[in-house]
């Protein structure tokens, strides 16, 4: 599998789970199906769009290729269909979908910045921005306290994804490196959710 | 009238009414005249700016041609002058100015994406994004619940504008198609405001 | 000192004080050190990034040159270290750091738009947008009422910076003009904070 195809699938997976997280947030805000789809799209493509804007990679991908939009709308629809079954667990599911999307976009964002020859520090920050932007927009539009502000580790998990990608030996297979970094980043976030991990406070 | 000139005037009209909606919101937040003008500018040019950024059409139009900015500041001034007369009806007027701007930008955004050869699904979404972005920024900066979240149909009306534009026969005159699409989109939103139309709820 | 070097240092100074203001806001929101650094980065580079996106100057500067990011993280760290000493005066310090950054970015943003041959009205607005965007994002993400909404003069001070730059005689040394404009803009804002200056209200 070439790196381009791997990027494509990881990005699609990240888009899908972020779309689900957006749809869940919109459902919690009692929006209608069109509002749910809209928030799903904005959340799903938000992080990648911000990344491409900053890199100057315009028009952004989904202008000419609507795959991401179709994925977002489809997953928004599936979320709406499942609404009755999951109604008591929506916030929980949102947190987990968000965690998977965060890990995927953190590593993809870092990898894409690396391809543009960005400085390592920028690579890591880019990952964290791609990973958090969609969720920030979702929460700001929906008037929620951004998930960033929860006590548990969040941005740190995104940064760790980028750092892992940078630290893995150059010789390794790219697909393997990406996968490891995603798993590490997700594991850190998952443990934070389950065990309430947080950074030690200062002062 | 060529299509370029029509675009110009429709866009100017959309900018003006969105500027008015921004000025009204800022007045409701008790801002001074400079704050009112600033929010008017951000609301008036916000949707078009986001659209141009995503398409890679930079520098965005108003950098070199300040017409839009002059329009925004002028209409902000007029709104301030009329403030005493309209003080009890500001929220109402805001909703209607917003509705007109929404319909105009939904159709213009869709038409512009079409010119860039975007996929039909993207064309429709682009319309909806252009139509809603200025208002979202206005409401988020002013700490209001975004107009998107009102129970009545909003994004749906914007989408219908783009869909109408796409469905009208290719042979028709462009100006005619644009006008029809704007009227349809505005009518749907107007009926939602007047009759409280909303989409049926699921589950 | 060439104008390029002057731009570089003024921009770095603006980035640093905005980063401090972001770090202070994040500390007030009880975020951990990574969150503090992240908000510091977004606040520090936000205004300049928005300016470059609108001008089409992409990839934005800090993608290839991480100086700004390093400055933001460093000043975030210093702010965290000083947290215990300043805990009762954080909001005050935030206001002053924000005022310095506002004056610097208002003038720099105006100057950069001028270099792109923008219309005088756009030059002034660009200054105001560069000056306020980082702070708006900081306050919106942190769920605070934006500093824009305080009763005292704020955007007006930013506009005055741009106007001063435009009105100073062409013959003057560029470094001198920039410095004067920054001092004027800061002085207006400082007086507003100290003496509670505000614009007269209408009707």
XYZ file of C-alpha atoms in Angstrom:
609
model
C 0.000 0.000 0.000
C 1.520 3.309 -1.016
C 1.717 6.156 1.452
C -0.781 8.202 -0.591
C -3.420 5.503 -0.347
C -2.743 5.065 3.363
C -3.124 8.827 3.890
C -6.399 8.693 1.995
C -7.894 5.976 4.168
C -6.658 7.309 7.474
C -7.966 10.742 6.578
C -11.328 9.283 5.560
C -11.547 7.386 8.840
C -10.692 10.530 10.811
C -13.265 12.525 8.870
C -15.925 9.894 9.507
C -15.419 9.719 13.270
C -15.211 13.503 13.612
C -18.406 13.745 11.574
C -20.032 11.336 14.023
C -18.817 13.447 16.952
C -20.260 16.562 15.296
C -23.564 14.821 14.596
C -23.781 13.683 18.221
C -23.133 17.200 19.498
C -25.782 18.599 17.129
C -28.273 15.942 18.273
C -27.570 16.876 21.882
C -28.438 20.456 20.844
C -31.712 19.222 19.406
C -30.952 20.328 15.843
C -32.889 19.015 12.839
C -31.364 16.592 10.331
C -29.976 19.335 8.117
C -28.321 21.051 11.060
C -26.902 17.708 12.161
C -25.431 17.117 8.694
C -24.015 20.629 8.548
C -22.258 20.389 11.912
C -21.024 16.912 10.916
C -19.464 18.368 7.749
C -17.864 21.319 9.525
C -16.419 19.078 12.234
C -15.344 16.355 9.815
C -13.497 18.567 7.343
C -12.606 21.465 9.692
C -9.198 20.313 10.861
C -7.988 19.252 7.421
C -9.308 22.442 5.845
C -7.478 24.654 8.353
C -4.304 22.618 7.737
C -4.567 23.030 3.957
C -5.344 26.758 4.211
C -2.253 27.368 6.344
C -0.073 25.348 3.963
C -1.503 27.187 0.975
C -2.864 23.959 -0.519
C -5.921 25.586 -2.121
C -8.530 25.089 -3.398
C -8.970 22.771 -0.449
C -9.376 19.130 -1.383
C -13.133 18.769 -0.973
C -13.911 21.556 -3.471
C -13.086 19.303 -6.396
C -13.517 15.919 -4.775
C -16.584 15.665 -2.557
C -15.667 12.290 -1.048
C -15.152 13.807 2.400
C -18.500 15.596 2.241
C -20.303 12.427 1.199
C -18.648 10.573 4.076
C -19.696 13.280 6.544
C -23.306 13.363 5.370
C -23.516 9.565 5.323
C -22.204 9.210 8.851
C -24.432 12.038 10.030
C -27.373 10.067 8.605
C -26.276 6.869 10.319
C -25.927 8.723 13.609
C -29.439 10.141 13.272
C -30.821 6.675 12.500
C -29.119 5.272 15.593
C -30.210 8.205 17.755
C -32.935 6.379 19.661
C -30.643 3.469 20.549
C -27.803 5.644 21.815
C -29.655 8.543 23.343
C -28.365 8.008 26.889
C -24.782 7.418 25.780
C -24.361 10.245 23.288
C -21.807 12.233 25.282
C -19.749 9.091 25.907
C -19.779 8.113 22.255
C -18.900 11.687 21.300
C -15.818 11.561 23.535
C -14.635 8.289 21.985
C -15.296 9.293 18.388
C -13.484 12.524 19.124
C -10.540 10.587 20.605
C -10.144 8.386 17.517
C -10.405 11.383 15.185
C -7.957 13.340 17.310
C -5.298 10.620 17.115
C -5.739 10.135 13.365
C -5.637 13.843 12.502
C -2.758 14.595 14.879
C -0.538 12.105 13.089
C -1.804 12.902 9.579
C -1.445 16.649 10.158
C 2.103 16.134 11.388
C 2.932 13.879 8.436
C 1.529 16.358 5.921
C 3.493 19.254 7.435
C 6.601 17.032 7.285
C 6.029 16.522 3.563
C 5.974 20.315 3.148
C 9.387 20.462 4.775
C 8.188 22.156 7.930
C 10.396 22.523 10.989
C 9.951 19.667 13.531
C 8.365 22.002 16.061
C 5.877 23.137 13.429
C 5.242 19.524 12.448
C 4.130 18.747 15.983
C 2.034 21.887 16.367
C 0.409 21.285 12.995
C -0.635 17.860 14.134
C -2.156 19.293 17.295
C -3.967 22.031 15.361
C -5.397 19.637 12.775
C -6.482 17.365 15.587
C -8.229 20.018 17.632
C -9.590 22.545 15.143
C -12.626 20.572 13.974
C -13.615 19.868 17.552
C -13.083 23.486 18.634
C -15.330 24.724 15.827
C -17.933 22.057 16.699
C -17.971 23.079 20.337
C -17.832 26.835 19.725
C -20.688 26.769 17.206
C -22.712 24.568 19.548
C -21.981 26.855 22.511
C -20.369 24.018 24.493
C -17.296 24.275 26.676
C -14.619 22.987 24.268
C -13.483 19.441 24.918
C -10.002 20.980 25.220
C -10.986 22.327 28.601
C -11.726 19.021 30.219
C -9.398 18.236 33.024
C -7.952 15.146 31.325
C -5.067 15.118 28.881
C -6.143 16.127 25.373
C -3.765 18.406 23.471
C -0.903 16.502 25.087
C -2.131 13.284 23.451
C -2.188 15.040 20.069
C 1.334 16.387 20.583
C 2.551 12.931 21.594
C 1.248 11.580 18.269
C 3.407 14.047 16.349
C 6.426 13.507 18.588
C 6.169 9.734 18.161
C 6.092 10.128 14.376
C 9.212 12.291 14.498
C 11.120 10.032 16.884
C 10.564 6.719 15.101
C 13.676 5.675 13.115
C 13.817 6.973 9.534
C 14.393 3.482 8.154
C 10.994 2.129 9.215
C 8.134 1.665 6.792
C 5.968 4.809 6.610
C 2.696 2.965 7.058
C 4.091 1.260 10.137
C 5.303 4.579 11.605
C 1.973 6.266 11.049
C 0.074 3.382 12.604
C 2.305 3.288 15.675
C 1.965 7.019 16.197
C -1.832 6.871 15.887
C -2.028 3.997 18.366
C 0.243 5.776 20.864
C -1.704 9.018 20.633
C -5.081 7.272 20.964
C -3.855 5.145 23.870
C -2.752 8.215 25.821
C -6.108 9.901 25.267
C -8.056 6.693 26.008
C -6.228 6.215 29.299
C -6.946 9.846 30.185
C -10.646 9.291 29.606
C -10.773 5.974 31.483
C -8.385 6.719 34.345
C -8.816 10.492 34.458
C -5.135 11.127 33.680
C -4.162 14.746 33.890
C -0.917 16.710 33.979
C 0.451 17.718 37.379
C -0.529 21.276 38.285
C 2.019 23.999 38.957
C 2.190 26.637 41.586
C -26.500 42.819 -18.016
C -23.541 40.455 -17.972
C -23.261 37.790 -15.333
C -20.225 39.514 -13.790
C -22.160 42.713 -13.210
C -25.094 40.774 -11.799
C -22.764 38.959 -9.414
C -21.334 42.296 -8.375
C -24.707 43.806 -7.499
C -26.132 40.747 -5.782
C -22.972 40.408 -3.741
C -23.090 44.083 -2.797
C -26.719 43.739 -1.736
C -25.913 40.654 0.364
C -22.966 42.436 1.952
C -25.143 45.458 2.785
C -27.913 43.492 4.489
C -25.468 41.310 6.393
C -23.676 44.471 7.492
C -27.006 45.784 8.765
C -27.616 42.534 10.652
C -24.148 42.791 12.196
C -24.696 46.430 13.143
C -28.035 45.539 14.769
C -26.452 42.751 16.781
C -23.636 45.061 17.904
C -26.176 47.739 18.902
C -28.072 45.140 20.918
C -24.745 44.460 22.664
C -24.403 48.153 23.420
C -21.158 48.615 21.471
C -19.895 52.052 20.433
C -19.975 53.225 16.823
C -16.566 51.819 15.996
C -17.491 48.431 17.393
C -20.738 48.528 15.423
C -18.838 49.282 12.205
C -16.314 46.549 12.906
C -18.938 43.865 13.513
C -20.800 45.115 10.427
C -17.658 44.646 8.318
C -16.882 41.195 9.704
C -20.470 40.021 9.170
C -20.789 41.641 5.744
C -17.595 40.264 4.228
C -17.225 37.133 6.376
C -19.065 34.636 4.198
C -17.500 35.795 0.936
C -14.044 35.877 2.507
C -14.330 32.307 3.777
C -15.553 31.231 0.328
C -12.595 32.897 -1.425
C -10.072 31.507 1.062
C -11.319 27.956 0.495
C -11.226 28.404 -3.280
C -7.719 29.875 -3.101
C -8.919 33.164 -4.619
C -6.433 35.339 -2.683
C -5.737 38.085 -1.906
C -9.416 38.251 -1.091
C -11.346 40.796 -3.127
C -11.645 43.592 -0.578
C -7.872 43.893 -0.102
C -7.496 45.681 -3.408
C -11.023 46.960 -3.882
C -12.550 48.420 -0.731
C -16.079 48.726 -2.148
C -17.429 46.069 0.216
C -15.819 47.747 3.213
C -17.254 51.130 2.267
C -20.683 49.542 1.889
C -20.412 47.885 5.299
C -19.302 51.058 7.072
C -21.979 53.131 5.317
C -24.783 50.756 6.249
C -23.438 50.485 9.788
C -23.659 54.284 9.986
C -27.223 54.301 8.651
C -28.211 51.649 11.177
C -26.744 53.706 14.002
C -28.601 56.810 12.796
C -31.869 54.862 12.713
C -31.197 53.257 16.102
C -33.679 55.346 18.097
C -36.518 54.692 15.654
C -36.008 50.934 15.527
C -34.890 50.188 19.041
C -37.821 47.912 19.910
C -37.704 46.047 16.603
C -33.973 45.433 16.308
C -34.108 41.659 16.704
C -36.921 41.416 14.140
C -35.070 43.560 11.628
C -31.923 41.543 12.265
C -33.764 38.325 11.392
C -35.077 39.758 8.139
C -31.807 41.354 7.054
C -30.139 38.059 7.848
C -32.737 36.180 5.751
C -32.170 38.350 2.685
C -28.392 38.083 3.033
C -28.632 34.335 3.543
C -30.599 33.815 0.330
C -28.298 36.057 -1.723
C -25.061 34.498 -0.446
C -26.362 30.928 -0.658
C -27.013 31.327 -4.373
C -23.908 33.422 -5.092
C -21.674 31.017 -3.178
C -23.126 28.099 -5.103
C -22.716 29.924 -8.430
C -19.104 30.835 -7.670
C -18.217 27.259 -6.710
C -19.891 26.121 -9.955
C -17.615 28.474 -11.912
C -14.618 26.794 -10.241
C -15.850 23.450 -11.539
C -16.781 22.089 -8.138
C -18.792 18.905 -7.725
C -22.584 19.531 -7.404
C -22.586 18.424 -3.773
C -19.789 20.876 -3.038
C -21.643 23.595 -4.931
C -24.609 23.239 -2.594
C -22.500 23.051 0.561
C -20.474 26.069 -0.550
C -23.638 28.048 -0.875
C -24.732 27.054 2.598
C -21.330 27.884 4.066
C -21.128 31.313 2.407
C -24.643 31.994 3.586
C -24.070 31.051 7.195
C -20.461 31.916 7.947
C -20.844 35.680 8.348
C -23.782 35.186 10.682
C -21.999 32.497 12.703
C -19.011 34.804 13.227
C -21.349 37.675 14.137
C -23.179 35.580 16.716
C -20.080 33.864 18.119
C -18.186 37.165 18.571
C -21.277 38.717 20.148
C -21.753 35.708 22.437
C -25.269 35.052 21.099
C -26.810 31.664 20.408
C -26.192 31.385 16.642
C -29.256 32.017 14.483
C -28.575 28.529 13.088
C -29.908 27.082 16.304
C -33.346 28.585 16.099
C -36.004 25.958 15.707
C -37.112 27.193 12.279
C -35.603 26.154 8.977
C -32.376 28.018 8.241
C -29.574 25.956 6.702
C -32.238 24.063 4.754
C -33.316 27.301 3.080
C -29.699 27.979 2.083
C -29.318 24.460 0.681
C -32.557 24.837 -1.266
C -31.115 27.947 -2.923
C -28.140 25.966 -4.215
C -30.291 22.998 -5.247
C -32.665 25.263 -7.170
C -29.740 26.804 -9.033
C -28.475 23.351 -9.996
C -31.871 21.996 -11.038
C -32.934 24.858 -13.317
C -32.481 23.950 -17.013
C -29.060 24.768 -18.463
C -30.607 26.714 -21.336
C -32.112 29.435 -19.150
C -30.597 32.884 -18.834
C -28.102 33.005 -15.957
C -29.508 36.165 -14.417
C -32.961 34.601 -14.452
C -31.709 31.406 -12.815
C -29.891 33.296 -10.073
C -32.934 35.451 -9.355
C -35.292 32.472 -9.165
C -32.952 30.627 -6.822
C -32.622 33.656 -4.524
C -36.389 34.127 -4.412
C -37.012 30.448 -3.649
C -34.409 30.384 -0.888
C -35.683 33.613 0.676
C -39.306 32.467 0.458
C -38.556 29.257 2.318
C -36.751 31.152 5.063
C -39.421 33.867 5.213
C -42.191 31.285 5.617
C -40.166 29.615 8.363
C -39.919 32.911 10.244
C -43.594 33.818 9.736
C -45.193 30.396 10.116
C -42.551 28.776 12.331
C -41.801 26.066 9.754
C -39.429 23.427 11.001
C -38.313 20.005 9.837
C -40.037 16.968 11.332
C -38.073 15.501 14.238
C -36.771 11.954 14.236
C -36.833 9.309 16.875
C 18.187 49.149 10.563
C 16.312 48.071 7.466
C 12.539 48.009 7.440
C 12.526 44.203 7.136
C 14.528 43.813 10.302
C 12.337 46.330 12.113
C 9.215 44.431 11.019
C 10.782 41.240 12.292
C 11.469 42.602 15.775
C 8.182 44.444 16.164
C 6.302 41.354 15.059
C 8.273 39.192 17.460
C 7.518 41.591 20.306
C 3.808 41.590 19.429
C 3.774 37.817 19.244
C 5.466 37.557 22.639
C 3.055 39.857 24.475
C 0.009 38.287 22.842
C 1.382 34.876 23.819
C 1.627 36.129 27.396
C -1.964 37.377 27.257
C -3.077 33.979 25.954
C -1.125 32.159 28.642
C -2.672 34.365 31.326
C -6.169 33.683 30.035
C -5.491 29.942 29.933
C -4.130 30.057 33.490
C -7.268 31.876 34.616
C -9.179 28.950 33.061
C -7.098 26.519 35.079
C -5.601 24.753 32.050
C -2.507 22.545 32.323
C 0.863 23.622 30.917
C 0.223 22.144 27.487
C -3.107 23.919 27.211
C -1.458 27.148 28.320
C 1.211 26.791 25.619
C -1.384 25.962 22.986
C -3.554 28.995 23.760
C -0.383 31.124 23.882
C 0.552 29.946 20.374
C -2.926 30.472 18.932
C -3.151 33.961 20.442
C 0.415 34.908 19.527
C 0.305 33.885 15.876
C -3.463 34.211 15.285
C -3.598 37.793 14.063
C -0.594 37.500 11.767
C -1.838 34.184 10.385
C -5.249 35.613 9.531
C -3.537 38.596 7.871
C -1.307 36.343 5.753
C -4.204 34.049 4.790
C -6.257 37.000 3.549
C -3.299 38.399 1.590
C -2.603 34.973 0.089
C 0.874 34.890 1.644
C 0.920 31.109 2.150
C 2.283 28.868 3.482
C 2.074 31.169 6.466
C 5.440 32.232 7.850
C 5.652 29.940 10.865
C 5.295 26.759 8.772
C 8.863 27.038 7.546
C 10.328 29.230 10.260
C 9.237 28.249 13.764
C 10.680 31.352 15.463
C 7.217 32.639 16.376
C 6.199 29.279 17.824
C 9.375 29.076 19.899
C 8.731 32.594 21.191
C 5.140 31.701 22.115
C 6.088 28.509 23.935
C 8.960 30.233 25.731
C 6.793 33.103 26.961
C 4.042 30.674 27.925
C 6.615 28.847 30.040
C 7.801 32.079 31.674
C 4.211 33.033 32.439
C 3.593 29.659 34.080
C 6.765 30.017 36.153
C 5.640 33.451 37.336
C 2.078 32.268 37.988
C 2.346 32.177 41.788
C 3.773 35.697 41.981
C 1.135 37.258 39.728
C -1.934 35.236 40.589
C -3.962 38.179 41.895
C -2.980 40.493 39.048
C -3.454 38.149 36.082
C -6.406 39.968 34.548
C -4.607 43.304 34.855
C -1.449 41.979 33.259
C -3.531 40.357 30.542
C -5.095 43.721 29.687
C -1.719 45.425 29.450
C -0.027 42.671 27.446
C -3.035 42.721 25.162
C -2.752 46.512 24.786
C 0.906 46.369 23.756
C 0.248 43.545 21.307
C -2.773 45.358 19.918
C -0.766 48.520 19.161
C 2.106 46.595 17.577
C -0.088 44.404 15.383
C -2.401 47.240 14.373
C 0.520 49.175 12.916
C 2.313 46.149 11.478
C -0.864 44.820 9.882
C -1.523 48.202 8.328
C 2.061 48.470 7.098
C 1.971 44.989 5.571
C -1.299 45.690 3.751
C 0.265 48.928 2.491
C 3.151 46.929 1.028
C 0.608 44.802 -0.845
C -0.772 47.983 -2.409
C -4.075 47.825 -0.534
C -6.509 50.742 -0.537
C -6.047 53.116 2.476
C -9.377 52.044 3.963
C -8.315 48.406 3.725
C -4.935 49.274 5.226
C -6.644 50.624 8.336
C -9.106 47.745 8.602
C -6.316 45.229 8.121
C -4.473 46.751 11.020
C -7.545 46.516 13.214
C -8.176 42.898 12.170
C -4.589 41.794 12.794
C -4.719 43.560 16.134
C -7.937 41.987 17.322
C -8.076 38.534 15.759
C -5.641 36.777 18.094
C -7.456 38.190 21.115
C -10.888 37.300 19.735
C -9.812 33.693 19.188
C -8.238 33.600 22.664
C -11.420 34.864 24.295
C -13.816 32.781 22.182
C -11.912 29.530 22.791
C -11.713 30.344 26.500
C -15.426 31.173 26.633
C -14.743 34.722 27.877
C -16.582 37.854 26.860
C -14.181 39.207 24.194
C -12.036 42.128 25.342
C -13.595 43.986 22.378
C -16.783 44.270 24.378
C -15.332 46.171 27.258
C -16.750 49.619 27.566
C -13.418 51.356 26.962
C -11.957 52.221 23.596
C -10.320 49.225 21.941
C -10.885 48.852 18.199
C -10.712 52.636 17.945
C -7.161 52.569 19.317
C -6.213 49.983 16.682
C -7.755 52.075 13.913
C -5.926 55.166 15.162
C -2.647 53.266 14.812
C -3.352 52.621 11.125
C -4.593 56.151 10.512
C -1.487 57.641 12.131
C 0.722 55.517 9.890
C -1.145 56.735 6.805
C -1.168 60.407 7.820
C 2.524 60.774 8.663
C 4.421 62.510 5.831
C 5.809 60.193 3.154
C 9.300 61.627 3.526
C 9.803 60.426 7.102
C 11.953 57.439 7.958
C 9.852 54.249 7.964
C 11.132 53.049 11.327
C 10.266 56.411 12.826
C 6.758 56.356 11.357
C 6.084 52.838 12.617
C 7.293 53.698 16.082
C 5.218 56.866 16.299
C 2.099 55.004 15.161
C 2.634 52.233 17.708
C 3.137 54.756 20.512
C 0.026 56.724 19.544
C -2.122 53.587 19.336
C -0.835 52.232 22.646
C -1.261 55.594 24.376
C -4.913 55.820 23.336
C -5.589 52.309 24.625
C -3.593 52.875 27.808
C -5.533 56.053 28.604
C -8.773 54.157 27.993
C -7.749 51.506 30.509
C -6.515 53.989 33.103
C -9.125 56.727 32.717
C -11.990 54.608 31.408
C -12.152 56.529 28.119
C -15.047 55.520 25.942
C -16.751 56.915 22.866
C -19.851 59.058 23.345
C -23.043 57.030 22.951
C -25.639 57.841 20.322
C -29.325 58.182 20.622
